[in-house]
Short mmCIF file of N, CA and C in Angstrom, two decimals:
data_model
loop_
_atom_site.label_atom_id
_atom_site.label_comp_id
_atom_site.label_asym_id
_atom_site.label_seq_id
_atom_site.Cartn_x
_atom_site.Cartn_y
_atom_site.Cartn_z
N UNK J 1 108.71 129.82 72.80
CA UNK J 1 108.33 130.84 73.76
C UNK J 1 108.33 130.23 75.16
N UNK J 2 108.90 130.93 76.11
CA UNK J 2 108.94 130.46 77.50
C UNK J 2 107.57 130.61 78.15
N UNK J 3 107.35 129.77 79.11
CA UNK J 3 106.09 129.86 79.84
C UNK J 3 106.23 130.81 81.01
N UNK J 4 105.10 131.38 81.40
CA UNK J 4 105.06 132.29 82.54
C UNK J 4 104.73 131.46 83.77
N UNK J 5 105.55 131.61 84.81
CA UNK J 5 105.33 130.87 86.06
C UNK J 5 104.17 131.51 86.82
N UNK J 6 103.26 130.66 87.24
CA UNK J 6 102.10 131.12 88.01
C UNK J 6 102.15 130.45 89.38
N UNK J 7 102.11 131.24 90.42
CA UNK J 7 102.11 130.71 91.78
C UNK J 7 100.79 131.00 92.46
N UNK J 8 100.81 130.97 93.77
CA UNK J 8 99.61 131.25 94.56
C UNK J 8 98.98 129.98 95.09
N UNK J 9 98.12 130.11 96.09
CA UNK J 9 97.47 128.95 96.67
C UNK J 9 96.54 128.27 95.67
N UNK J 10 96.51 126.95 95.71
CA UNK J 10 95.64 126.19 94.81
C UNK J 10 95.25 124.87 95.46
N UNK J 11 93.97 124.57 95.41
CA UNK J 11 93.45 123.30 95.91
C UNK J 11 92.76 122.59 94.76
N UNK J 12 93.27 121.41 94.41
CA UNK J 12 92.70 120.62 93.32
C UNK J 12 92.05 119.38 93.90
N UNK J 13 90.81 119.15 93.52
CA UNK J 13 90.12 117.90 93.83
C UNK J 13 90.00 117.19 92.49
N UNK J 14 90.73 116.11 92.36
CA UNK J 14 90.85 115.43 91.07
C UNK J 14 92.18 115.83 90.44
N UNK J 15 92.62 115.03 89.49
CA UNK J 15 93.86 115.35 88.80
C UNK J 15 93.55 115.49 87.32
N UNK J 16 94.12 116.51 86.73
CA UNK J 16 93.89 116.77 85.32
C UNK J 16 92.40 116.99 85.07
N UNK J 17 91.77 116.11 84.33
CA UNK J 17 90.34 116.24 84.03
C UNK J 17 89.70 114.90 84.29
N UNK J 18 88.64 114.85 85.02
CA UNK J 18 87.86 115.93 85.61
C UNK J 18 88.46 116.42 86.92
N UNK J 19 88.19 117.68 87.22
CA UNK J 19 88.66 118.24 88.48
C UNK J 19 87.89 119.50 88.82
N UNK J 20 88.02 119.89 90.07
CA UNK J 20 87.53 121.18 90.55
C UNK J 20 88.71 121.80 91.28
N UNK J 21 88.92 123.09 91.05
CA UNK J 21 90.06 123.76 91.67
C UNK J 21 89.63 125.09 92.25
N UNK J 22 90.16 125.40 93.42
CA UNK J 22 90.00 126.70 94.05
C UNK J 22 91.39 127.31 94.04
N UNK J 23 91.57 128.39 93.29
CA UNK J 23 92.91 128.95 93.09
C UNK J 23 92.91 130.48 93.26
N UNK J 24 94.04 130.97 93.67
CA UNK J 24 94.30 132.41 93.71
C UNK J 24 95.62 132.62 92.99
N UNK J 25 95.56 132.73 91.66
CA UNK J 25 96.80 132.82 90.88
C UNK J 25 97.58 134.09 91.18
N UNK J 26 98.89 133.95 91.17
CA UNK J 26 99.80 135.08 91.37
C UNK J 26 100.89 135.00 90.31
N UNK J 27 101.02 136.08 89.56
CA UNK J 27 102.05 136.16 88.53
C UNK J 27 102.99 137.30 88.90
N UNK J 28 104.28 137.01 88.94
CA UNK J 28 105.28 138.01 89.29
C UNK J 28 105.57 138.88 88.07
N UNK J 29 105.26 140.18 88.14
CA UNK J 29 105.49 141.05 86.98
C UNK J 29 106.97 141.24 86.65
N UNK J 30 107.86 140.81 87.54
CA UNK J 30 109.30 140.95 87.28
C UNK J 30 109.84 139.83 86.38
N UNK J 31 109.05 138.80 86.12
CA UNK J 31 109.51 137.72 85.24
C UNK J 31 109.81 138.27 83.84
N UNK J 32 110.92 137.89 83.25
CA UNK J 32 111.23 138.36 81.89
C UNK J 32 110.11 138.02 80.89
N UNK J 33 109.50 136.84 81.03
CA UNK J 33 108.43 136.45 80.12
C UNK J 33 107.21 137.36 80.26
N UNK J 34 106.93 137.80 81.49
CA UNK J 34 105.80 138.70 81.72
C UNK J 34 106.12 140.06 81.12
N UNK J 35 107.35 140.53 81.31
CA UNK J 35 107.74 141.82 80.74
C UNK J 35 107.64 141.82 79.21
N UNK J 36 108.09 140.73 78.60
CA UNK J 36 108.01 140.62 77.14
C UNK J 36 106.57 140.58 76.65
N UNK J 37 105.74 139.78 77.32
CA UNK J 37 104.33 139.68 76.93
C UNK J 37 103.62 141.02 77.12
N UNK J 38 103.93 141.71 78.22
CA UNK J 38 103.31 143.01 78.48
C UNK J 38 103.69 144.01 77.41
N UNK J 39 104.96 143.99 77.03
CA UNK J 39 105.42 144.90 75.98
C UNK J 39 104.68 144.65 74.67
N UNK J 40 104.54 143.37 74.31
CA UNK J 40 103.80 143.02 73.08
C UNK J 40 102.34 143.45 73.17
N UNK J 41 101.77 143.37 74.37
CA UNK J 41 100.36 143.73 74.57
C UNK J 41 100.17 145.24 74.74
N UNK J 42 101.26 145.96 74.93
CA UNK J 42 101.17 147.41 75.09
C UNK J 42 100.66 147.85 76.46
N UNK J 43 100.94 147.04 77.48
CA UNK J 43 100.54 147.37 78.85
C UNK J 43 101.74 147.23 79.77
N UNK J 44 101.60 147.69 81.00
CA UNK J 44 102.69 147.52 81.96
C UNK J 44 102.72 146.06 82.42
N UNK J 45 103.87 145.61 82.90
CA UNK J 45 103.93 144.24 83.43
C UNK J 45 102.94 144.01 84.57
N UNK J 46 102.73 145.04 85.40
CA UNK J 46 101.78 144.92 86.51
C UNK J 46 100.35 144.74 85.99
N UNK J 47 100.00 145.48 84.95
CA UNK J 47 98.67 145.32 84.35
C UNK J 47 98.52 143.93 83.73
N UNK J 48 99.57 143.47 83.06
CA UNK J 48 99.53 142.16 82.42
C UNK J 48 99.39 141.05 83.46
N UNK J 49 100.12 141.17 84.56
CA UNK J 49 100.08 140.14 85.60
C UNK J 49 98.73 140.12 86.30
N UNK J 50 98.08 141.26 86.41
CA UNK J 50 96.77 141.32 87.04
C UNK J 50 96.85 141.20 88.55
N UNK J 51 95.68 141.23 89.20
CA UNK J 51 95.68 141.16 90.67
C UNK J 51 96.06 139.77 91.15
N UNK J 52 96.71 139.71 92.30
CA UNK J 52 97.10 138.41 92.85
C UNK J 52 96.26 138.06 94.06
N UNK J 53 95.14 138.74 94.23
CA UNK J 53 94.29 138.46 95.38
C UNK J 53 92.88 138.05 94.97
N UNK J 54 92.69 137.68 93.73
CA UNK J 54 91.37 137.32 93.22
C UNK J 54 91.25 135.80 93.12
N UNK J 55 90.38 135.24 93.93
CA UNK J 55 90.13 133.80 93.90
C UNK J 55 89.29 133.43 92.69
N UNK J 56 89.50 132.20 92.21
CA UNK J 56 88.72 131.64 91.12
C UNK J 56 88.35 130.21 91.45
N UNK J 57 87.16 129.83 91.01
CA UNK J 57 86.71 128.45 91.11
C UNK J 57 86.66 127.92 89.69
N UNK J 58 87.38 126.82 89.45
CA UNK J 58 87.46 126.26 88.11
C UNK J 58 86.99 124.82 88.17
N UNK J 59 86.11 124.46 87.24
CA UNK J 59 85.62 123.08 87.15
C UNK J 59 85.78 122.62 85.71
N UNK J 60 86.21 121.39 85.55
CA UNK J 60 86.44 120.86 84.20
C UNK J 60 85.99 119.40 84.16
N UNK J 61 85.17 119.07 83.15
CA UNK J 61 84.72 117.69 82.96
C UNK J 61 85.40 117.09 81.75
N UNK J 62 85.34 115.78 81.64
CA UNK J 62 85.98 115.10 80.51
C UNK J 62 85.25 115.34 79.20
N UNK J 63 83.98 115.76 79.24
CA UNK J 63 83.23 116.00 78.01
C UNK J 63 83.44 117.40 77.44
N UNK J 64 84.36 118.16 78.04
CA UNK J 64 84.64 119.49 77.54
C UNK J 64 83.86 120.59 78.24
N UNK J 65 82.85 120.23 79.01
CA UNK J 65 82.10 121.24 79.76
C UNK J 65 82.94 121.72 80.93
N UNK J 66 82.83 122.98 81.24
CA UNK J 66 83.57 123.53 82.36
C UNK J 66 83.00 124.87 82.78
N UNK J 67 83.45 125.34 83.91
CA UNK J 67 83.07 126.65 84.42
C UNK J 67 84.29 127.28 85.07
N UNK J 68 84.35 128.59 84.95
CA UNK J 68 85.35 129.37 85.66
C UNK J 68 84.61 130.54 86.29
N UNK J 69 84.64 130.62 87.60
CA UNK J 69 83.88 131.63 88.33
C UNK J 69 84.84 132.48 89.14
N UNK J 70 84.84 133.78 88.91
CA UNK J 70 85.64 134.70 89.71
C UNK J 70 84.96 134.88 91.06
N UNK J 71 85.76 134.91 92.11
CA UNK J 71 85.24 135.00 93.48
C UNK J 71 85.83 136.22 94.19
N UNK J 72 85.46 137.43 93.75
CA UNK J 72 86.04 138.62 94.38
C UNK J 72 85.69 138.76 95.84
N UNK J 73 84.62 138.13 96.31
CA UNK J 73 84.22 138.26 97.71
C UNK J 73 84.81 137.21 98.62
N UNK J 74 85.65 136.31 98.09
CA UNK J 74 86.21 135.24 98.92
C UNK J 74 87.50 135.70 99.59
N UNK J 75 87.54 135.57 100.90
CA UNK J 75 88.74 135.92 101.68
C UNK J 75 89.55 134.65 101.91
N UNK J 76 90.84 134.82 102.16
CA UNK J 76 91.71 133.68 102.45
C UNK J 76 91.18 132.86 103.62
N UNK J 77 90.65 133.54 104.63
CA UNK J 77 90.13 132.83 105.81
C UNK J 77 88.97 131.90 105.44
N UNK J 78 88.12 132.34 104.51
CA UNK J 78 87.01 131.49 104.07
C UNK J 78 87.51 130.29 103.28
N UNK J 79 88.51 130.51 102.44
CA UNK J 79 89.11 129.41 101.69
C UNK J 79 89.75 128.41 102.64
N UNK J 80 90.43 128.93 103.66
CA UNK J 80 91.06 128.05 104.66
C UNK J 80 90.00 127.29 105.44
N UNK J 81 88.88 127.93 105.74
CA UNK J 81 87.79 127.27 106.44
C UNK J 81 87.21 126.12 105.63
N UNK J 82 87.04 126.34 104.33
CA UNK J 82 86.57 125.27 103.45
C UNK J 82 87.54 124.10 103.48
N UNK J 83 88.83 124.40 103.39
CA UNK J 83 89.85 123.34 103.42
C UNK J 83 89.81 122.60 104.75
N UNK J 84 89.64 123.32 105.83
CA UNK J 84 89.58 122.69 107.16
C UNK J 84 88.37 121.75 107.25
N UNK J 85 87.22 122.18 106.76
CA UNK J 85 86.02 121.33 106.78
C UNK J 85 86.22 120.10 105.90
N UNK J 86 86.88 120.27 104.77
CA UNK J 86 87.14 119.14 103.87
C UNK J 86 88.09 118.15 104.55
N UNK J 87 89.12 118.67 105.18
CA UNK J 87 90.07 117.81 105.87
C UNK J 87 89.39 117.04 107.01
N UNK J 88 88.54 117.70 107.75
CA UNK J 88 87.80 117.03 108.83
C UNK J 88 86.89 115.93 108.27
N UNK J 89 86.26 116.20 107.14
CA UNK J 89 85.38 115.20 106.52
C UNK J 89 86.17 113.99 106.04
N UNK J 90 87.40 114.19 105.63
CA UNK J 90 88.24 113.10 105.13
C UNK J 90 88.83 112.25 106.27
N UNK J 91 88.61 112.66 107.51
CA UNK J 91 89.19 111.95 108.65
C UNK J 91 88.63 110.54 108.79
N UNK J 92 87.38 110.33 108.40
CA UNK J 92 86.76 109.01 108.49
C UNK J 92 86.70 108.41 107.10
N UNK J 93 87.58 107.45 106.78
CA UNK J 93 87.64 106.90 105.42
C UNK J 93 86.42 106.07 105.03
N UNK J 94 85.51 105.83 105.98
CA UNK J 94 84.33 105.03 105.69
C UNK J 94 83.04 105.85 105.64
N UNK J 95 83.13 107.16 105.81
CA UNK J 95 81.93 107.99 105.90
C UNK J 95 81.72 108.85 104.66
N UNK J 96 80.47 108.95 104.23
CA UNK J 96 80.11 109.91 103.18
C UNK J 96 80.02 111.29 103.81
N UNK J 97 80.21 112.33 103.00
CA UNK J 97 80.15 113.69 103.54
C UNK J 97 79.74 114.67 102.46
N UNK J 98 79.36 115.85 102.93
CA UNK J 98 79.10 116.99 102.06
C UNK J 98 79.76 118.21 102.69
N UNK J 99 80.53 118.94 101.89
CA UNK J 99 81.20 120.16 102.34
C UNK J 99 80.88 121.23 101.31
N UNK J 100 80.52 122.42 101.79
CA UNK J 100 80.15 123.51 100.87
C UNK J 100 81.04 124.72 101.06
N UNK J 101 81.24 125.44 99.96
CA UNK J 101 81.92 126.74 99.98
C UNK J 101 80.86 127.78 99.66
N UNK J 102 80.60 128.65 100.63
CA UNK J 102 79.59 129.68 100.48
C UNK J 102 80.26 131.04 100.55
N UNK J 103 79.91 131.92 99.61
CA UNK J 103 80.45 133.28 99.58
C UNK J 103 79.27 134.24 99.50
N UNK J 104 79.22 135.18 100.42
CA UNK J 104 78.16 136.19 100.47
C UNK J 104 76.77 135.54 100.44
N UNK J 105 76.63 134.44 101.19
CA UNK J 105 75.34 133.77 101.29
C UNK J 105 74.97 132.88 100.11
N UNK J 106 75.86 132.75 99.13
CA UNK J 106 75.58 131.93 97.95
C UNK J 106 76.49 130.70 97.96
N UNK J 107 75.87 129.53 97.92
CA UNK J 107 76.65 128.29 97.86
C UNK J 107 77.19 128.12 96.44
N UNK J 108 78.51 128.35 96.30
CA UNK J 108 79.15 128.27 95.00
C UNK J 108 79.64 126.87 94.66
N UNK J 109 80.04 126.13 95.68
CA UNK J 109 80.59 124.80 95.46
C UNK J 109 80.10 123.87 96.56
N UNK J 110 79.60 122.72 96.14
CA UNK J 110 79.24 121.67 97.09
C UNK J 110 79.98 120.41 96.65
N UNK J 111 80.72 119.83 97.58
CA UNK J 111 81.48 118.62 97.30
C UNK J 111 80.89 117.49 98.14
N UNK J 112 80.42 116.46 97.47
CA UNK J 112 79.92 115.27 98.16
C UNK J 112 80.93 114.16 97.94
N UNK J 113 81.41 113.58 99.05
CA UNK J 113 82.41 112.52 98.97
C UNK J 113 81.82 111.20 99.45
N UNK J 114 82.29 110.13 98.83
CA UNK J 114 81.87 108.79 99.24
C UNK J 114 83.07 107.86 99.11
N UNK J 115 83.20 106.92 100.06
CA UNK J 115 84.32 105.99 100.00
C UNK J 115 84.32 105.21 98.68
N UNK J 116 85.52 105.03 98.13
CA UNK J 116 85.68 104.27 96.88
C UNK J 116 87.07 103.64 96.90
N UNK J 117 87.13 102.35 97.14
CA UNK J 117 88.42 101.66 97.21
C UNK J 117 89.25 102.20 98.35
N UNK J 118 90.50 102.60 98.06
CA UNK J 118 91.41 103.14 99.07
C UNK J 118 91.28 104.65 99.21
N UNK J 119 90.24 105.24 98.63
CA UNK J 119 90.10 106.68 98.68
C UNK J 119 88.66 107.11 98.65
N UNK J 120 88.41 108.20 97.94
CA UNK J 120 87.07 108.76 97.82
C UNK J 120 86.77 109.10 96.37
N UNK J 121 85.49 109.01 96.02
CA UNK J 121 84.97 109.53 94.76
C UNK J 121 84.13 110.75 95.14
N UNK J 122 83.98 111.69 94.22
CA UNK J 122 83.30 112.94 94.53
C UNK J 122 82.31 113.32 93.46
N UNK J 123 81.28 114.02 93.90
CA UNK J 123 80.40 114.75 93.01
C UNK J 123 80.53 116.20 93.46
N UNK J 124 81.03 117.04 92.57
CA UNK J 124 81.18 118.46 92.87
C UNK J 124 80.15 119.22 92.05
N UNK J 125 79.41 120.10 92.70
CA UNK J 125 78.44 120.94 92.00
C UNK J 125 78.89 122.38 92.12
N UNK J 126 79.11 123.00 90.96
CA UNK J 126 79.49 124.41 90.88
C UNK J 126 78.24 125.18 90.49
N UNK J 127 77.88 126.16 91.32
CA UNK J 127 76.68 126.97 91.07
C UNK J 127 77.13 128.43 90.94
N UNK J 128 77.35 128.89 89.70
CA UNK J 128 77.77 130.28 89.51
C UNK J 128 76.69 131.25 90.01
N UNK J 129 77.08 132.45 90.39
CA UNK J 129 76.08 133.45 90.78
C UNK J 129 75.10 133.68 89.62
N UNK J 130 73.87 134.02 89.97
CA UNK J 130 72.85 134.26 88.93
C UNK J 130 73.31 135.31 87.94
N UNK J 131 74.07 136.29 88.41
CA UNK J 131 74.54 137.37 87.53
C UNK J 131 75.44 136.85 86.42
N UNK J 132 76.05 135.68 86.60
CA UNK J 132 76.90 135.10 85.56
C UNK J 132 76.07 134.53 84.41
N UNK J 133 74.83 134.18 84.69
CA UNK J 133 73.97 133.61 83.66
C UNK J 133 74.33 132.20 83.25
N UNK J 134 75.17 131.52 83.99
CA UNK J 134 75.59 130.16 83.66
C UNK J 134 74.84 129.16 84.53
N UNK J 135 74.55 128.02 83.95
CA UNK J 135 73.85 126.95 84.66
C UNK J 135 74.82 126.24 85.62
N UNK J 136 74.28 125.61 86.66
CA UNK J 136 75.13 124.81 87.53
C UNK J 136 75.81 123.69 86.73
N UNK J 137 76.94 123.26 87.23
CA UNK J 137 77.70 122.20 86.56
C UNK J 137 78.07 121.14 87.58
N UNK J 138 77.72 119.89 87.28
CA UNK J 138 78.10 118.76 88.13
C UNK J 138 79.33 118.09 87.53
N UNK J 139 80.29 117.77 88.40
CA UNK J 139 81.53 117.14 87.96
C UNK J 139 81.73 115.87 88.80
N UNK J 140 81.76 114.72 88.15
CA UNK J 140 82.06 113.44 88.82
C UNK J 140 83.58 113.27 88.83
N UNK J 141 84.13 113.05 90.02
CA UNK J 141 85.58 112.94 90.18
C UNK J 141 85.90 111.69 90.99
N UNK J 142 86.88 110.95 90.54
CA UNK J 142 87.35 109.90 91.42
C UNK J 142 87.53 108.58 90.74
N UNK J 143 87.88 107.64 91.55
CA UNK J 143 88.29 107.80 92.94
C UNK J 143 89.68 108.42 93.05
N UNK J 144 89.88 109.08 94.18
CA UNK J 144 91.16 109.72 94.46
C UNK J 144 91.75 109.11 95.73
N UNK J 145 93.05 109.00 95.77
CA UNK J 145 93.75 108.46 96.93
C UNK J 145 93.51 109.36 98.14
N UNK J 146 93.11 108.76 99.23
CA UNK J 146 92.86 109.51 100.46
C UNK J 146 94.15 110.16 100.96
N UNK J 147 95.25 109.47 100.90
CA UNK J 147 96.54 110.01 101.34
C UNK J 147 96.93 111.22 100.50
N UNK J 148 96.81 111.08 99.18
CA UNK J 148 97.17 112.19 98.29
C UNK J 148 96.26 113.40 98.50
N UNK J 149 94.96 113.13 98.67
CA UNK J 149 94.02 114.23 98.86
C UNK J 149 94.27 114.96 100.18
N UNK J 150 94.52 114.22 101.24
CA UNK J 150 94.83 114.87 102.52
C UNK J 150 96.07 115.74 102.39
N UNK J 151 97.10 115.23 101.71
CA UNK J 151 98.33 116.00 101.51
C UNK J 151 98.05 117.27 100.70
N UNK J 152 97.22 117.17 99.69
CA UNK J 152 96.85 118.33 98.86
C UNK J 152 96.15 119.39 99.71
N UNK J 153 95.20 118.97 100.54
CA UNK J 153 94.46 119.91 101.38
C UNK J 153 95.38 120.54 102.42
N UNK J 154 96.26 119.75 103.02
CA UNK J 154 97.21 120.28 104.00
C UNK J 154 98.14 121.31 103.36
N UNK J 155 98.65 121.01 102.18
CA UNK J 155 99.53 121.94 101.46
C UNK J 155 98.80 123.24 101.17
N UNK J 156 97.56 123.15 100.76
CA UNK J 156 96.74 124.33 100.50
C UNK J 156 96.59 125.18 101.76
N UNK J 157 96.27 124.55 102.88
CA UNK J 157 96.12 125.27 104.14
C UNK J 157 97.43 125.97 104.53
N UNK J 158 98.56 125.27 104.35
CA UNK J 158 99.86 125.89 104.67
C UNK J 158 100.14 127.08 103.77
N UNK J 159 99.72 127.02 102.52
CA UNK J 159 99.98 128.13 101.59
C UNK J 159 99.19 129.38 101.96
N UNK J 160 98.14 129.20 102.76
CA UNK J 160 97.32 130.34 103.18
C UNK J 160 97.78 130.94 104.50
N UNK J 161 98.67 130.23 105.20
CA UNK J 161 99.11 130.72 106.52
C UNK J 161 100.13 131.82 106.41
#
């Protein structure tokens, strides 16, 4: 079975597992694989693909714990602002920092960075809304290459422009 291509802006802190990702997945309903899957599911390709404007926060730890939080209130400008603050914090390779993503007055993600070798190590705390009923999740990430991380954040910002 062929895979369905998923696009859209995505910012990953960490590679594979553990990681935290801020993503806005976009699936093209015109893909043959989407049309086939939709037909099997008995829905239209557009229904199967779903909305392409819904942000998600995904966190994954090596012990199997993870969280996925839908962020219907997050605008592209807010995501870009988070990326800009993260990029500014990464400007000093010797400084610790904290950058938060807040949506509707609720701090959903806090990233604390600290120098580690040629890059940074991170503690990311994901705090789902109370309505989700899920406990906060801490994810230790790192160390990550400063050059690679800056490139990742820059690419994310460009994808939002």
